[in-house]
Tab-separated table of C-alpha atoms and ligand atoms in Angstrom:
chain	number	residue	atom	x	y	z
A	269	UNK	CA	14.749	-12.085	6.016
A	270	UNK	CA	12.808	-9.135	7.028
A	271	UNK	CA	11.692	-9.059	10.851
A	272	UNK	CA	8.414	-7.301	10.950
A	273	UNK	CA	7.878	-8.240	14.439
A	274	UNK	CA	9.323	-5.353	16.290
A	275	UNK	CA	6.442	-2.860	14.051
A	276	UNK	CA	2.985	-5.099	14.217
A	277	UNK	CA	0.761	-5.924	17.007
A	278	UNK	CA	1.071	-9.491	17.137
A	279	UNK	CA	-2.128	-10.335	19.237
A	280	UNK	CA	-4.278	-8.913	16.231
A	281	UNK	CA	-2.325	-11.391	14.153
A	282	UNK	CA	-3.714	-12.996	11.829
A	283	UNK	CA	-5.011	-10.386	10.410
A	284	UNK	CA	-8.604	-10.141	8.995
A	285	UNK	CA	-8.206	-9.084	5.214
A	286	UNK	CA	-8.820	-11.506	2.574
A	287	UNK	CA	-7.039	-13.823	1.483
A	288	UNK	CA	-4.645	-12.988	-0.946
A	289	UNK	CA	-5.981	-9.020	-0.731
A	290	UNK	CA	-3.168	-6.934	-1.561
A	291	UNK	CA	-3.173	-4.918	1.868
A	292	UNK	CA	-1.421	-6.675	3.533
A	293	UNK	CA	1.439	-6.236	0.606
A	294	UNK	CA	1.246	-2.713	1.326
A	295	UNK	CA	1.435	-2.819	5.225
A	296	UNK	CA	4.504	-4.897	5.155
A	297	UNK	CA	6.367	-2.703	2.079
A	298	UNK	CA	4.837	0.371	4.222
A	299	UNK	CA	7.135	-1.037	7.460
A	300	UNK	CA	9.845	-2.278	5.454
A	301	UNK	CA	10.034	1.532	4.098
A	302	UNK	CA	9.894	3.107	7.227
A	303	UNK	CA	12.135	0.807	8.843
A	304	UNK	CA	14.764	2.142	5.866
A	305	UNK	CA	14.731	5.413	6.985
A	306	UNK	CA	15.181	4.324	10.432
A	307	UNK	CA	12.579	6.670	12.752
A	308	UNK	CA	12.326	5.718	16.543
A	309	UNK	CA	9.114	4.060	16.558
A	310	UNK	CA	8.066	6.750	19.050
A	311	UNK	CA	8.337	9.254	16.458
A	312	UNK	CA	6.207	7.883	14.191
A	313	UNK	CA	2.402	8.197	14.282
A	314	UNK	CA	0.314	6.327	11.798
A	315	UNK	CA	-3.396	7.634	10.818
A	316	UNK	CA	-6.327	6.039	9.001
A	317	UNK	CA	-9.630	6.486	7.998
A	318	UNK	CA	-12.599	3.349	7.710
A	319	UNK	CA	-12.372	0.747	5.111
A	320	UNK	CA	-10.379	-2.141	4.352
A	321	UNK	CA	-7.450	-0.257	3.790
A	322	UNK	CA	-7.739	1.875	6.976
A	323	UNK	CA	-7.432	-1.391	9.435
A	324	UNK	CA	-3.688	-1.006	8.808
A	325	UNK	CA	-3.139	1.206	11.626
A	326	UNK	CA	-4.581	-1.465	13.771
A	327	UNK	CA	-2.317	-3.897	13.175
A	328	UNK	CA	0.970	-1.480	13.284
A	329	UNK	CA	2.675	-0.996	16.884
A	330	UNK	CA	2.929	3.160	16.616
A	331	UNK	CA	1.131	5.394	18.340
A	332	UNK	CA	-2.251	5.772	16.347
A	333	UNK	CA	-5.620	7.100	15.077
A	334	UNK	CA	-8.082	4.972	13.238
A	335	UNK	CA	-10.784	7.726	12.507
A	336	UNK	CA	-13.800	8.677	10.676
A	337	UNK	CA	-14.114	7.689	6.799
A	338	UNK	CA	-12.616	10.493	5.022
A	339	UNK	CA	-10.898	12.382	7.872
A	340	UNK	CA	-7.733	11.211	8.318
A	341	UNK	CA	-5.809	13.710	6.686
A	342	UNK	CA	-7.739	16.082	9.006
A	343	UNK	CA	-6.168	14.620	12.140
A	344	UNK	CA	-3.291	13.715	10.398
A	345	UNK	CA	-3.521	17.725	9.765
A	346	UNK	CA	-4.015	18.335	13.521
A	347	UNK	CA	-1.185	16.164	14.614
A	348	UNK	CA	1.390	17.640	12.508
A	349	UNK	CA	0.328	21.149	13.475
A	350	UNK	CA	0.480	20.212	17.381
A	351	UNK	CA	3.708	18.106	17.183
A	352	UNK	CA	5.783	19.321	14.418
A	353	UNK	CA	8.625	16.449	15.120
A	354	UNK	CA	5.858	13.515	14.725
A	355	UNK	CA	6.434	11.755	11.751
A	356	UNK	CA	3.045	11.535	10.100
A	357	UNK	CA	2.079	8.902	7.653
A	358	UNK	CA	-1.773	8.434	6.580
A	359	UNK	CA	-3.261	5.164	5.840
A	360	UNK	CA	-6.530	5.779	3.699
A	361	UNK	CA	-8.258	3.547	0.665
A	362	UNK	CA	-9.804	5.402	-2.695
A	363	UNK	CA	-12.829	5.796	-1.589
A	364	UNK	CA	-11.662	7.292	1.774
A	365	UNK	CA	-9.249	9.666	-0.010
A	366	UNK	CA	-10.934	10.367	-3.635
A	367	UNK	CA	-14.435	10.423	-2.137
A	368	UNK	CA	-15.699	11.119	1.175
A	369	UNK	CA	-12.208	12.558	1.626
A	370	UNK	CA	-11.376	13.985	-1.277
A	371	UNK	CA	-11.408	17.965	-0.023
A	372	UNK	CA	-8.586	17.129	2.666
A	373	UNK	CA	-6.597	15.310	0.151
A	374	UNK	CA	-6.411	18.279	-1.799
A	375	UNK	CA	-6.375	21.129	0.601
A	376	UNK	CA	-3.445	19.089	2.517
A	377	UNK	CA	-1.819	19.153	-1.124
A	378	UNK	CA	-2.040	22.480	-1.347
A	379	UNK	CA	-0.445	23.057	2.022
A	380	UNK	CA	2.276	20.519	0.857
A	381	UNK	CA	2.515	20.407	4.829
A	382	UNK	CA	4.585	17.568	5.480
A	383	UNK	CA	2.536	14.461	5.875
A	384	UNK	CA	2.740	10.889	4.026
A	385	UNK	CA	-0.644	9.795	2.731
A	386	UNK	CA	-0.328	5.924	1.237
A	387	UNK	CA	-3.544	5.754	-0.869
A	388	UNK	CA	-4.432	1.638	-1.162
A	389	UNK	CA	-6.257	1.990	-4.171
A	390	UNK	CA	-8.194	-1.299	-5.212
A	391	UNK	CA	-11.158	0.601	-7.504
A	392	UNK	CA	-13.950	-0.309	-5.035
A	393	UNK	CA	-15.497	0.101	-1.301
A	394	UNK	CA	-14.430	-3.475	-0.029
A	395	UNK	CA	-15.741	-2.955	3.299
A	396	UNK	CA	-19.074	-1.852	2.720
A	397	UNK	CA	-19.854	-4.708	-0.023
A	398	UNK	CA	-18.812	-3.534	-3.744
A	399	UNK	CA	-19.992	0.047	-4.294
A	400	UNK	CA	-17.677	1.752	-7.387
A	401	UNK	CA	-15.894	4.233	-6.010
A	402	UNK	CA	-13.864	7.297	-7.323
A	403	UNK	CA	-11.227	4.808	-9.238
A	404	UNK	CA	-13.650	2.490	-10.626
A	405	UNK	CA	-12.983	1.713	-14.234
A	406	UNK	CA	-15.448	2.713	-16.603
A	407	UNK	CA	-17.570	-0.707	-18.104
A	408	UNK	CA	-17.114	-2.329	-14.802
A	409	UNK	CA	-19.457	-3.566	-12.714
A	410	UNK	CA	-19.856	-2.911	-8.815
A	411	UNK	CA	-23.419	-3.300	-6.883
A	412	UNK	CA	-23.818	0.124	-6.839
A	413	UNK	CA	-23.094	0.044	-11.196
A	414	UNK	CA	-25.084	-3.373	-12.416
A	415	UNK	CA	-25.027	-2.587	-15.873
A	416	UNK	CA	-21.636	-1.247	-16.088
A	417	UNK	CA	-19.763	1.726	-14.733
A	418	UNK	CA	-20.306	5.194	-16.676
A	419	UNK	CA	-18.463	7.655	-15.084
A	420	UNK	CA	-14.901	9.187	-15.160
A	421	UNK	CA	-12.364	8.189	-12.755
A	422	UNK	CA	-9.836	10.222	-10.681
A	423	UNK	CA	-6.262	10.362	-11.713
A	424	UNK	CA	-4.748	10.548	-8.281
A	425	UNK	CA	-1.583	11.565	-9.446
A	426	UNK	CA	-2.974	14.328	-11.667
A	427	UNK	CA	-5.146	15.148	-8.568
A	428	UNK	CA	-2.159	15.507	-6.314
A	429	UNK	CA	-0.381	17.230	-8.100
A	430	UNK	CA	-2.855	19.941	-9.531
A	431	UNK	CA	-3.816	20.421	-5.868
A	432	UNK	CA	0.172	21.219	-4.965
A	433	UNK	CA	1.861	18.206	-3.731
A	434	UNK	CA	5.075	17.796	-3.969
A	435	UNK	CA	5.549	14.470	-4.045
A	436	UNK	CA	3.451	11.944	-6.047
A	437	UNK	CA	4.042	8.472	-7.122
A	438	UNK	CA	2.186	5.440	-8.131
A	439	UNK	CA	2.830	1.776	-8.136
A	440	UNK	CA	1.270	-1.532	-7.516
A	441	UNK	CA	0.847	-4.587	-5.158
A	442	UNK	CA	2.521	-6.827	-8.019
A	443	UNK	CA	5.558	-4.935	-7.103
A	444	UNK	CA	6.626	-4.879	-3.487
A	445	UNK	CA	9.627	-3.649	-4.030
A	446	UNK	CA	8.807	-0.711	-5.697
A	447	UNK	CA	6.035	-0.016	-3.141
A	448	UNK	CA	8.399	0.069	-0.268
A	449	UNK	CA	10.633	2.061	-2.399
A	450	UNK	CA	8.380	4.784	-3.216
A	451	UNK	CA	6.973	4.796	0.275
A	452	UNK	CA	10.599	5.556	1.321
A	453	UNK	CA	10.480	8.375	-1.025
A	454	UNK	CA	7.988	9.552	0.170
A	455	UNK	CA	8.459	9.479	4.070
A	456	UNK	CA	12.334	11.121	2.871
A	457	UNK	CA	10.305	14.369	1.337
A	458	UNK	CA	9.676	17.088	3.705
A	459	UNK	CA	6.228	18.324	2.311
A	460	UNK	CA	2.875	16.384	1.448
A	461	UNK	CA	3.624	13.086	-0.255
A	462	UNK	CA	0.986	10.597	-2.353
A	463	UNK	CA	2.056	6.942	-2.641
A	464	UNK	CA	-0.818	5.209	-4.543
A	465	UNK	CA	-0.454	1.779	-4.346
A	466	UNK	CA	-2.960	-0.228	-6.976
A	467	UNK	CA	-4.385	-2.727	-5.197
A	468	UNK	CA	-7.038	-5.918	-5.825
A	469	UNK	CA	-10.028	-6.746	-4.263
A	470	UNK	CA	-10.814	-9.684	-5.651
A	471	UNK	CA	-13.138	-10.762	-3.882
A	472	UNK	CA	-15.619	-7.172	-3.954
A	473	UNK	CA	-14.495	-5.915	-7.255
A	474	UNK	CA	-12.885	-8.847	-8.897
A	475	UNK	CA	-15.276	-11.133	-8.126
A	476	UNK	CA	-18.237	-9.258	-10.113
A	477	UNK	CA	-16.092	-8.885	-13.415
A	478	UNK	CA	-14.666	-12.237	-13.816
A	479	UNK	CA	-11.634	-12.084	-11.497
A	480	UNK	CA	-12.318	-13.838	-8.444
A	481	UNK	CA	-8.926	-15.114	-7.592
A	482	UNK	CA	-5.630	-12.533	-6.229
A	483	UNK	CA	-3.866	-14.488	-9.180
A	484	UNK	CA	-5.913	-13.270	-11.612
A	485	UNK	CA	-6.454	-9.688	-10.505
A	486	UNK	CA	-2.516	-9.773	-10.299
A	487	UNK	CA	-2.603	-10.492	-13.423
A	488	UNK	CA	-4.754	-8.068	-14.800
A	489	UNK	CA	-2.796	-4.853	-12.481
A	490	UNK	CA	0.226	-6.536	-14.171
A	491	UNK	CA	-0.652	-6.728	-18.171
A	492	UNK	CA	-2.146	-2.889	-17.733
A	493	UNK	CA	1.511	-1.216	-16.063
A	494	UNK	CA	3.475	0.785	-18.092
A	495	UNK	CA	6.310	2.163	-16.512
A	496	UNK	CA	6.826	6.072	-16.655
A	497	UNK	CA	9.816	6.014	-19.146
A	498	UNK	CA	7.559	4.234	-21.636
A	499	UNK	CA	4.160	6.081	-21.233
A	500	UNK	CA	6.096	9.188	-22.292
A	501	UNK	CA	6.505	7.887	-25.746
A	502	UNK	CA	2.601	6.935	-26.367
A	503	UNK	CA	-0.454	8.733	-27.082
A	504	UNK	CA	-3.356	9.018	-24.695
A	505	UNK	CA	-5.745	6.834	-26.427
A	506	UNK	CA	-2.682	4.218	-26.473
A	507	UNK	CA	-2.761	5.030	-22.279
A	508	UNK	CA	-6.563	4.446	-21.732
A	509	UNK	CA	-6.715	1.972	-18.832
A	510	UNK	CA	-3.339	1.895	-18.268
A	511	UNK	CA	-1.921	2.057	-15.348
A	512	UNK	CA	1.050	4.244	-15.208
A	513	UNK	CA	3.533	3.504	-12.588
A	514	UNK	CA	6.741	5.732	-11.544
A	515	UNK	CA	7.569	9.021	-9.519
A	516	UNK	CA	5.530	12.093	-11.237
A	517	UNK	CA	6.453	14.575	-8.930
A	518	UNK	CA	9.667	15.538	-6.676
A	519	UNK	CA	10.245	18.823	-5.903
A	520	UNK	CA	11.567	21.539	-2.927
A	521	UNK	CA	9.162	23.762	-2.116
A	522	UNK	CA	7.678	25.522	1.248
A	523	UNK	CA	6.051	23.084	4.000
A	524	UNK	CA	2.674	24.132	5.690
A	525	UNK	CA	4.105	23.707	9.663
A	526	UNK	CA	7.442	25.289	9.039
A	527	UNK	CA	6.041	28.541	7.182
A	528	UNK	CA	3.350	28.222	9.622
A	529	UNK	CA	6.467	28.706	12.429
A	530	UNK	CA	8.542	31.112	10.839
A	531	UNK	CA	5.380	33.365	9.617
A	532	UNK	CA	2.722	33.003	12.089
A	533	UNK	CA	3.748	31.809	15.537
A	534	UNK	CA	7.210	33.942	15.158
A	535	UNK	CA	5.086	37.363	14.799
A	536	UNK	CA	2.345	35.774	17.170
A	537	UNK	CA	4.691	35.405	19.705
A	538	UNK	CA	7.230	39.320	19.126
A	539	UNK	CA	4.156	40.666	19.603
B	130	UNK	CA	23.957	-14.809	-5.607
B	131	UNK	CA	26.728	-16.214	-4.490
B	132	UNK	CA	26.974	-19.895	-5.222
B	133	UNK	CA	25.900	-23.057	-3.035
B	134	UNK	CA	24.362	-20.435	-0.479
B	135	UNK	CA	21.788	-22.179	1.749
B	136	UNK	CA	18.197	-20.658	2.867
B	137	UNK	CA	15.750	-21.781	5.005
B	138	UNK	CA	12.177	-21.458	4.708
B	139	UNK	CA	10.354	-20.937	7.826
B	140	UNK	CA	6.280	-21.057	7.032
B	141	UNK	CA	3.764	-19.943	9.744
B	142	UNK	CA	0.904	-22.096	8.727
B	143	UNK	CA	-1.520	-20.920	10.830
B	144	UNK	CA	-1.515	-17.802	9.066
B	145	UNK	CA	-1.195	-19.096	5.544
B	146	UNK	CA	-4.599	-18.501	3.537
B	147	UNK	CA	-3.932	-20.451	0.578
B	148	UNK	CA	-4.214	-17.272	-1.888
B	149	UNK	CA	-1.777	-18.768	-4.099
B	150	UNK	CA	0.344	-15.759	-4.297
B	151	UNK	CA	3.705	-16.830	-3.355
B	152	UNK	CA	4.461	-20.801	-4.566
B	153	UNK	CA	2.401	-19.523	-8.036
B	154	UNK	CA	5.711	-17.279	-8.328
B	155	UNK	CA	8.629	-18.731	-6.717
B	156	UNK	CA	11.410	-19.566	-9.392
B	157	UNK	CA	12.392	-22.712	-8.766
B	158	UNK	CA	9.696	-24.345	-7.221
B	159	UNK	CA	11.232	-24.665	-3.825
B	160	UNK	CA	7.853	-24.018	-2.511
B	161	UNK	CA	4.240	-25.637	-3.646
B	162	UNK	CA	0.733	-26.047	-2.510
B	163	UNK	CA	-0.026	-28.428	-0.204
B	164	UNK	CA	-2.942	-30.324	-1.813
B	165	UNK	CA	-5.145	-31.022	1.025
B	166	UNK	CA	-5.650	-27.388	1.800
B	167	UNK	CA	-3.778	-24.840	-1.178
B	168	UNK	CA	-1.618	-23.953	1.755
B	169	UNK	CA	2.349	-23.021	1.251
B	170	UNK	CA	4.382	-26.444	1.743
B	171	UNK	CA	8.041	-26.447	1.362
B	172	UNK	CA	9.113	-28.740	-1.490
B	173	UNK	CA	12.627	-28.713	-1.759
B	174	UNK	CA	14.488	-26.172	0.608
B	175	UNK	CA	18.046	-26.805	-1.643
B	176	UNK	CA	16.321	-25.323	-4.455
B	177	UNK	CA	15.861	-21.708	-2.782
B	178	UNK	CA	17.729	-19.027	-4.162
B	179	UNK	CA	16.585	-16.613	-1.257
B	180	UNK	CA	15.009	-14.201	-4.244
B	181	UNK	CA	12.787	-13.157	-1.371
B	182	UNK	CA	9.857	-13.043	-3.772
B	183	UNK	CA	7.124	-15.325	-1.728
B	184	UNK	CA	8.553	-13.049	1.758
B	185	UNK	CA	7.502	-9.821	0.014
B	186	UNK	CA	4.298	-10.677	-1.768
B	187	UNK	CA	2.531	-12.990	1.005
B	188	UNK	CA	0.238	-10.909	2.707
B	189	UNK	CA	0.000	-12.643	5.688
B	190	UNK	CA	3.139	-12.420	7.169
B	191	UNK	CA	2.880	-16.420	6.429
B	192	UNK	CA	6.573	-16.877	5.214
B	193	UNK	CA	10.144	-16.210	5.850
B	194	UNK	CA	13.065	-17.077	4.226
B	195	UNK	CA	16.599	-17.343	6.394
B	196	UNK	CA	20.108	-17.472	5.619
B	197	UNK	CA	21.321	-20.906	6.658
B	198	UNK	CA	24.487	-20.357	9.006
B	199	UNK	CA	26.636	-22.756	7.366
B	200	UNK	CA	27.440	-20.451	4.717
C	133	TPP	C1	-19.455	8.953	7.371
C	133	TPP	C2	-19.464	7.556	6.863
C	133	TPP	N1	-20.084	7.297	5.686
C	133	TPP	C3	-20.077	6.050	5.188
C	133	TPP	C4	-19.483	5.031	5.887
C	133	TPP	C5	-19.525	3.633	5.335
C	133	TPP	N2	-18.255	3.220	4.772
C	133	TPP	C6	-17.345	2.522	5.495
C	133	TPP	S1	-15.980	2.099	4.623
C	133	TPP	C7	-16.626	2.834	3.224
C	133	TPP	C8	-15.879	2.817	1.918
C	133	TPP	C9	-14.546	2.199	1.964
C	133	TPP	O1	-13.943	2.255	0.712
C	133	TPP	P1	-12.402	2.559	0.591
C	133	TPP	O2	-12.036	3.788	1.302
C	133	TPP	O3	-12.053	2.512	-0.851
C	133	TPP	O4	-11.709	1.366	1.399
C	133	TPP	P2	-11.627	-0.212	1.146
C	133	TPP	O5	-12.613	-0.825	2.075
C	133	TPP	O6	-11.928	-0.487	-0.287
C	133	TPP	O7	-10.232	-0.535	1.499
C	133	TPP	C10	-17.875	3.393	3.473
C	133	TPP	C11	-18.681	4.082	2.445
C	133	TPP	C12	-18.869	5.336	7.122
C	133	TPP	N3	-18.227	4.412	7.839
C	133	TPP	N4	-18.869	6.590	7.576
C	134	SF4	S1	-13.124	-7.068	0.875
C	134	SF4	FE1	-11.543	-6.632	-0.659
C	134	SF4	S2	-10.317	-4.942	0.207
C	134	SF4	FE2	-11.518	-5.860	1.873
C	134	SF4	S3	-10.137	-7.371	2.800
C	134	SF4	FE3	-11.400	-8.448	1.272
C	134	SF4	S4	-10.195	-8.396	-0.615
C	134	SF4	FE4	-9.316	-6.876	0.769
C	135	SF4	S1	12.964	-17.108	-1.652
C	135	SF4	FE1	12.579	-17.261	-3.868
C	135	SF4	S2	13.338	-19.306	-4.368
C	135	SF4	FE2	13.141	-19.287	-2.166
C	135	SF4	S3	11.092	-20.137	-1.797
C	135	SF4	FE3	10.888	-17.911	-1.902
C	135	SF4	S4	10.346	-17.468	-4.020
C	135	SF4	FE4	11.171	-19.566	-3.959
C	136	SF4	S1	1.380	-15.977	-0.084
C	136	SF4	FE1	1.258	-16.310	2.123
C	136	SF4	S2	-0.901	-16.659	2.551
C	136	SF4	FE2	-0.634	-16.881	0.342
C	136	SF4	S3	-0.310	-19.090	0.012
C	136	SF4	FE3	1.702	-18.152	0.264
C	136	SF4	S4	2.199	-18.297	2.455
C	136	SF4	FE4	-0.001	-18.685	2.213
């Protein structure tokens, strides 16, 4: 009932993810969100990184920049700063934004300047053939982790919000609705906003740790969400592994470009 | 849902991967798996309550569900 074919590129169609990989869930909530808020398609200006994940700009009909892995919010950075009225949103995976990335995901945080970074987070580098990344689970394996994966991850919501965004919200590809609703969110806040979307690669992460079918990585995103309202009520250990879906952060406060205006450029140019 | 509403289903299969995703969760079985190939086949358009769920969760953009315009 939705017509998507006024956003895509239709020639690059079908697309080359996986099948069943949850990307393309997020690229159709991400139009469906911004075709809510209703933005001339000129205004809009979609950026990515490389991965998986980062192909989405390819495949979307707006004016865009599919960069170098990690740097997206650095042009996204530059494009905001040079055309204030562009409507920015970022298109980056975890490893792109928690890893090689990870310093402009929090500096553009801390700048809350007013950019939209969707975050498809499927615990792996698909692209590159199964390396853990930031967001692998600990006890899982990935080529890069044979025996089993010992480190921490990154909370991207604790991240985000630590580093000063002020808009942060988490869901998953088992929910499209809620995806395209928090991307909607998102693109409505004036300052920097972090959709994570939980994501499955089944066929680079799920594949090595017994889930080698979308239906039954679905299945494992699904049995692990608890929603916001609930996690309140339960203790950490009770939250380990969890995945905890719901807005954690919605606030008013300064944006980078307009301070930027009103501070700098306005003295800049009196003088 | 207002009752005796009709919907159809409008599959691209060309771009259908088989991953499952959709007929797996459609609530009335109005949609299945073709056997040959695990692709989306329609099995019974009156049973569609136009939920929307296979439109949103495909990732491929592989089907759409209509309002008939009898209604
Ligand atoms: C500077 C640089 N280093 C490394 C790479 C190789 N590389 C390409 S994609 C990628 C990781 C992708 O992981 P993620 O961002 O999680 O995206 P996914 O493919 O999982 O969607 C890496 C390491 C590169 N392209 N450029
Ligand atoms: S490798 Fe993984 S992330 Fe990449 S397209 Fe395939 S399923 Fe999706
Ligand atoms: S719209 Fe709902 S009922 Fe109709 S085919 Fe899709 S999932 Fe089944
Ligand atoms: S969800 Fe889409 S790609 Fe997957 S089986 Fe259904 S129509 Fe085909």
């Amino acid at each position: 009932m939705f017509n998507y074919d006024k956003y895509i590129r239709k020639d690059k169609f079908p697309h080359i993810w996986c099948s069943g990989c949850g990307n393309g869930i997020i690229l159709k909530s991400s139009i469906r969100a911004i075709d809510k808020i209703g933005w001339d398609k000129n205004d809009v200006m979609t950026i990515s990184g490389i991965g998986c994940s980062s192909r989405a700009t390819g495949y979307l009909d707006f004016d865009s920049l599919h960069t170098l892995h990690g740097r997206a919010l650095a042009f996204a950075t530059g494009i905001k700063m040079a055309k204030p009225k562009m409507n920015v949103v970022v298109f980056t995976g975890d490893g792109d934004a928690g890893a090689i990335g990870g310093n402009h995901l929090i500096h553009a945080a801390r700048r809350n300047i007013d950019i939209t970074a969707v975050i498809f987070n499927n615990n792996i580098y698909g692209m590159t053939g199964g390396q853990y990344s930031p967001t692998t689970p600990q006890e899982f394996v990935a080529t890069t982790a044979p025996y089993g994966h010992i480190e921490n991850s990154f909370n991207f919501m604790e991240l985000a919000i630590g580093a000063g965004a002020s808009f942060a919200a988490r869901t998953t590809v088992t929910n499209p609705k809620q995806v395209e609703n928090f991307i909607h969110k998102g693109l409505e806040n004036k300052g920097f906003s972090v959709i994570e979307v939980v994501s499955n690669c089944h066929v680079q992460f799920g594949r090595r740790n017994e889930m080698k079918s979308p239906i039954q990585m679905f299945d494992w995103i699904k049995e692990r969400i608890i929603p916001m309202s609930k996690a309140e009520d339960m203790s950490e250990d009770e939250l380990e592994n969890k995945v905890i879906t719901g807005v954690f952060k919605n606030i008013e406060k300064p944006e980078y470009v307009e301070e930027y205006d009103k501070n700098i450029m306005a003295k800049a140019e009196g003088e | 849902m207002a009752k005796g509403k009709k919907y159809i289903i409008k599959i691209k299969e060309d771009y259908c991967k088989s991953c499952r995703l959709c007929y797996s969760r459609c609530p009335t079985n109005a949609i299945t798996a073709n056997p040959k190939n695990m692709k989306v086949q329609i099995n019974d358009e009156d049973k569609c309550i136009g939920c929307l769920v296979c439109e949103n969760i495909c990732p491929d953009f592989a089907i759409e569900i209509f309002e008939a315009e009898d209604n």
